[in-house]
Amino acid sequence: MPKVGIKITFHHLHAPFFARPKKIKALTINVKYFDTDVQYMIQLYQDITQLRVLSHFFNNPNEEFYLRELARLLKISPMTVKRALDDLVNDNLIIRQEKKNQILYQANMDSQAFKFAKISYNLAWLEKKKVVEYLLGKASGISSIILYGSYAKGENDKHSDLDLLLICTTKKIDFHQIEKKLGIEVNIINFMSTQWTKQAKTNRAFYLDIITEGIVLYGTRPVIE
């Protein structure tokens, strides 16, 4: 995966982590396909309020919210939330629409910038939860840990499973503890290197999805020559 050196300043997942933050930690995320415009967009959001508002839509990308509803959920004044929403709407990250004389706001899932920012947000959350460290302690001989599926594509919501592929020497991995740790369902598929080589031939669609859409969390991309 090529390095792009993007500075992401999300304070990780879920509203409680954003409760009156005093300091935002910058995190460098290496995500492919970022173009110059998207890089600029992500670096632009250094404002804590905008990050808090945007994070709410990352967590609830398919839901609509009223202005005062957002203000109540985030414990921020409606006027402050309104200013943040106006900026996010202007940048095409959030959609503003009127329904029955009421203004509703929703994530713009058609926006490439929103999806890439959401992917980086997902990665920041996985890092905070120390998912890679957990897996390294549970499996032996790991050469690759790949994030794939909705979390890798920035299409996940609160009902989505977390999909991970491991290339390792361990035949079976107990992932129930990590499900408790994350509070979501986790789908871990693990192969030994010889098995993965066979998958590249017998399950070509899955192999290509991993190689082209998966995000390397640890090790190398498991390309079969």
Short mmCIF file of C-alpha atoms in Angstrom, two decimals:
data_model
loop_
_atom_site.label_atom_id
_atom_site.label_comp_id
_atom_site.label_asym_id
_atom_site.label_seq_id
_atom_site.Cartn_x
_atom_site.Cartn_y
_atom_site.Cartn_z
CA MET A 1 0.00 0.00 0.00
CA PRO A 2 1.53 3.34 -0.99
CA LYS A 3 2.11 5.83 1.80
CA VAL A 4 0.37 9.15 1.48
CA GLY A 5 1.11 10.69 4.88
CA ILE A 6 -2.39 11.93 5.65
CA LYS A 7 -2.83 13.49 9.09
CA ILE A 8 -6.16 12.41 10.58
CA THR A 9 -7.24 14.16 13.76
CA PHE A 10 -10.32 12.12 14.63
CA HIS A 11 -10.54 11.34 18.35
CA HIS A 12 -11.89 7.85 17.58
CA LEU A 13 -15.33 6.28 17.57
CA HIS A 14 -18.47 6.96 19.62
CA ALA A 15 -19.73 10.19 21.15
CA PRO A 16 -18.38 9.73 24.74
CA PHE A 17 -14.80 10.00 23.46
CA PHE A 18 -15.64 13.46 22.12
CA ALA A 19 -17.02 14.81 25.37
CA ARG A 20 -15.16 18.09 25.83
CA PRO A 21 -11.84 16.89 24.40
CA LYS A 22 -8.90 19.09 25.37
CA LYS A 23 -6.45 17.71 22.87
CA ILE A 24 -6.82 15.95 19.54
CA LYS A 25 -4.08 13.47 18.70
CA ALA A 26 -2.93 13.46 15.09
CA LEU A 27 -2.76 10.03 13.49
CA THR A 28 -1.04 9.21 10.22
CA ILE A 29 -3.12 6.80 8.15
CA ASN A 30 -1.88 5.23 4.92
CA VAL A 31 -4.92 4.73 2.70
CA LYS A 32 -4.66 4.21 -1.05
CA TYR A 33 -6.57 6.21 -3.64
CA PHE A 34 -6.41 9.56 -1.80
CA ASP A 35 -6.13 12.33 -4.34
CA THR A 36 -4.97 15.88 -3.64
CA ASP A 37 -8.48 17.24 -3.14
CA VAL A 38 -9.38 14.54 -0.63
CA GLN A 39 -6.12 15.07 1.26
CA TYR A 40 -6.87 18.77 1.50
CA MET A 41 -10.42 18.06 2.67
CA ILE A 42 -9.27 15.81 5.49
CA GLN A 43 -6.52 18.13 6.63
CA LEU A 44 -9.01 20.98 6.65
CA TYR A 45 -11.03 19.61 9.55
CA GLN A 46 -8.94 20.66 12.53
CA ASP A 47 -11.98 22.18 14.27
CA ILE A 48 -13.09 20.04 17.22
CA THR A 49 -16.79 20.83 16.81
CA GLN A 50 -16.77 19.89 13.14
CA LEU A 51 -15.03 16.63 14.01
CA ARG A 52 -17.60 15.83 16.67
CA VAL A 53 -20.47 16.50 14.29
CA LEU A 54 -18.84 14.60 11.43
CA SER A 55 -18.05 11.64 13.70
CA HIS A 56 -21.73 11.30 14.53
CA PHE A 57 -22.49 10.81 10.84
CA PHE A 58 -19.62 8.34 10.53
CA ASN A 59 -21.30 6.25 13.21
CA ASN A 60 -24.79 6.69 11.77
CA PRO A 61 -24.30 7.11 8.00
CA ASN A 62 -27.78 5.97 6.99
CA GLU A 63 -29.81 7.99 9.48
CA GLU A 64 -31.28 11.48 9.26
CA PHE A 65 -31.09 14.02 12.07
CA TYR A 66 -32.68 17.33 12.97
CA LEU A 67 -30.43 20.19 14.02
CA ARG A 68 -31.70 20.31 17.60
CA GLU A 69 -31.55 16.53 17.82
CA LEU A 70 -27.86 16.62 16.93
CA ALA A 71 -27.24 19.42 19.41
CA ARG A 72 -28.88 17.38 22.17
CA LEU A 73 -27.01 14.18 21.31
CA LEU A 74 -23.64 15.93 21.11
CA LYS A 75 -24.31 18.31 24.00
CA ILE A 76 -23.37 21.32 21.90
CA SER A 77 -25.40 24.49 21.38
CA PRO A 78 -27.69 24.46 18.30
CA MET A 79 -25.99 27.56 16.88
CA THR A 80 -22.54 25.95 17.10
CA VAL A 81 -23.82 22.74 15.50
CA LYS A 82 -25.49 24.79 12.76
CA ARG A 83 -22.21 26.48 11.83
CA ALA A 84 -20.43 23.12 11.67
CA LEU A 85 -23.22 21.61 9.57
CA ASP A 86 -23.15 24.53 7.14
CA ASP A 87 -19.44 23.96 6.52
CA LEU A 88 -19.90 20.20 6.10
CA VAL A 89 -22.80 20.73 3.69
CA ASN A 90 -20.78 23.25 1.67
CA ASP A 91 -17.99 20.67 1.36
CA ASN A 92 -20.49 18.04 0.18
CA LEU A 93 -19.82 15.72 3.14
CA ILE A 94 -23.30 16.12 4.61
CA ILE A 95 -26.63 16.39 2.78
CA ARG A 96 -29.20 18.97 3.87
CA GLN A 97 -32.77 18.30 2.77
CA GLU A 98 -36.23 19.58 3.62
CA LYS A 99 -39.06 17.16 4.46
CA LYS A 100 -42.48 18.35 5.55
CA ASN A 101 -41.13 21.82 6.36
CA GLN A 102 -38.40 20.29 8.53
CA ILE A 103 -34.66 20.40 7.78
CA LEU A 104 -32.87 17.07 8.04
CA TYR A 105 -29.17 16.23 7.75
CA GLN A 106 -27.63 12.97 6.55
CA ALA A 107 -24.19 11.66 5.58
CA ASN A 108 -23.41 11.99 1.89
CA MET A 109 -22.50 8.38 1.13
CA ASP A 110 -22.03 9.31 -2.53
CA SER A 111 -19.14 11.59 -1.59
CA GLN A 112 -15.69 10.09 -2.13
CA ALA A 113 -14.26 12.47 0.46
CA PHE A 114 -16.77 11.29 3.09
CA LYS A 115 -16.04 7.62 2.44
CA PHE A 116 -12.28 8.03 2.58
CA ALA A 117 -12.54 10.07 5.78
CA LYS A 118 -14.81 7.40 7.25
CA ILE A 119 -12.29 4.68 6.34
CA SER A 120 -9.56 6.59 8.16
CA TYR A 121 -11.92 7.03 11.10
CA ASN A 122 -12.51 3.26 11.16
CA LEU A 123 -8.76 2.64 11.16
CA ALA A 124 -8.24 5.09 14.02
CA TRP A 125 -10.87 3.21 16.03
CA LEU A 126 -9.24 -0.16 15.34
CA GLU A 127 -5.91 1.26 16.43
CA LYS A 128 -7.41 2.65 19.63
CA LYS A 129 -8.96 -0.73 20.42
CA LYS A 130 -5.59 -2.44 19.77
CA VAL A 131 -7.14 -5.02 17.44
CA VAL A 132 -3.85 -5.87 15.74
CA GLU A 133 -2.09 -6.34 19.09
CA TYR A 134 -4.89 -8.64 20.24
CA LEU A 135 -4.65 -10.81 17.12
CA LEU A 136 -0.86 -10.99 17.33
CA GLY A 137 -1.28 -12.39 20.82
CA LYS A 138 -3.85 -14.98 19.73
CA ALA A 139 -2.32 -16.37 16.53
CA SER A 140 1.14 -17.57 15.56
CA GLY A 141 3.17 -16.88 12.44
CA ILE A 142 1.01 -14.01 11.20
CA SER A 143 2.25 -12.59 7.89
CA SER A 144 -0.84 -10.53 7.01
CA ILE A 145 -3.86 -8.99 8.73
CA ILE A 146 -6.28 -7.52 6.18
CA LEU A 147 -9.39 -5.45 6.82
CA TYR A 148 -12.03 -6.02 4.14
CA GLY A 149 -15.76 -5.64 3.63
CA SER A 150 -17.83 -2.63 4.67
CA TYR A 151 -15.28 -1.24 7.17
CA ALA A 152 -12.60 -1.19 4.48
CA LYS A 153 -14.93 0.50 2.00
CA GLY A 154 -16.32 3.13 4.37
CA GLU A 155 -19.83 1.70 4.04
CA ASN A 156 -20.29 0.29 7.55
CA ASP A 157 -22.90 1.34 10.06
CA LYS A 158 -23.57 0.29 13.67
CA HIS A 159 -25.08 -3.01 12.48
CA SER A 160 -22.12 -4.05 10.30
CA ASP A 161 -19.78 -6.93 11.06
CA LEU A 162 -16.04 -6.35 11.18
CA ASP A 163 -14.37 -8.54 8.53
CA LEU A 164 -10.72 -9.56 8.94
CA LEU A 165 -8.48 -11.93 7.00
CA LEU A 166 -5.39 -13.47 8.62
CA ILE A 167 -2.60 -15.37 6.91
CA CYS A 168 -0.96 -17.31 9.73
CA THR A 169 0.08 -20.74 11.00
CA THR A 170 -2.73 -21.00 13.57
CA LYS A 171 -5.62 -23.17 12.38
CA LYS A 172 -8.37 -21.73 14.57
CA ILE A 173 -8.70 -18.39 16.34
CA ASP A 174 -11.06 -17.61 19.22
CA PHE A 175 -12.52 -14.19 18.42
CA HIS A 176 -15.27 -14.07 21.06
CA GLN A 177 -13.16 -11.90 23.37
CA ILE A 178 -12.51 -9.37 20.65
CA GLU A 179 -16.26 -9.19 19.95
CA LYS A 180 -16.81 -8.31 23.60
CA LYS A 181 -13.99 -5.79 23.42
CA LEU A 182 -15.40 -4.04 20.34
CA GLY A 183 -19.10 -4.53 21.03
CA ILE A 184 -19.78 -5.71 17.47
CA GLU A 185 -19.80 -9.00 15.60
CA VAL A 186 -16.41 -9.95 14.19
CA ASN A 187 -15.85 -12.27 11.24
CA ILE A 188 -12.27 -13.58 11.15
CA ILE A 189 -11.16 -15.85 8.32
CA ASN A 190 -7.68 -17.31 8.66
CA PHE A 191 -5.63 -19.32 6.17
CA MET A 192 -2.21 -20.87 6.23
CA SER A 193 -0.06 -19.70 3.33
CA THR A 194 -0.61 -22.91 1.35
CA GLN A 195 -4.37 -22.62 1.81
CA TRP A 196 -4.33 -18.99 0.69
CA THR A 197 -2.43 -19.96 -2.45
CA LYS A 198 -5.24 -22.40 -3.26
CA GLN A 199 -7.87 -19.73 -2.52
CA ALA A 200 -6.27 -17.50 -5.13
CA LYS A 201 -7.21 -20.12 -7.72
CA THR A 202 -10.42 -21.68 -6.38
CA ASN A 203 -12.07 -18.59 -4.87
CA ARG A 204 -10.86 -15.96 -7.30
CA ALA A 205 -13.55 -13.36 -6.58
CA PHE A 206 -12.79 -13.33 -2.85
CA TYR A 207 -9.04 -13.26 -3.51
CA LEU A 208 -9.34 -10.29 -5.86
CA ASP A 209 -11.57 -8.43 -3.39
CA ILE A 210 -8.91 -8.83 -0.70
CA ILE A 211 -6.08 -7.79 -2.99
CA THR A 212 -7.81 -4.80 -4.57
CA GLU A 213 -10.11 -3.52 -1.81
CA GLY A 214 -8.58 -4.82 1.42
CA ILE A 215 -6.52 -2.61 3.75
CA VAL A 216 -3.32 -4.00 5.26
CA LEU A 217 -3.40 -3.62 9.04
CA TYR A 218 -0.27 -5.70 9.60
CA GLY A 219 2.38 -7.36 7.46
CA THR A 220 2.15 -7.44 3.69
CA ARG A 221 -0.58 -7.65 1.08
CA PRO A 222 -0.93 -11.41 0.37
CA VAL A 223 -0.47 -11.31 -3.40
CA ILE A 224 0.04 -14.72 -5.01
CA GLU A 225 2.41 -14.48 -7.97
#
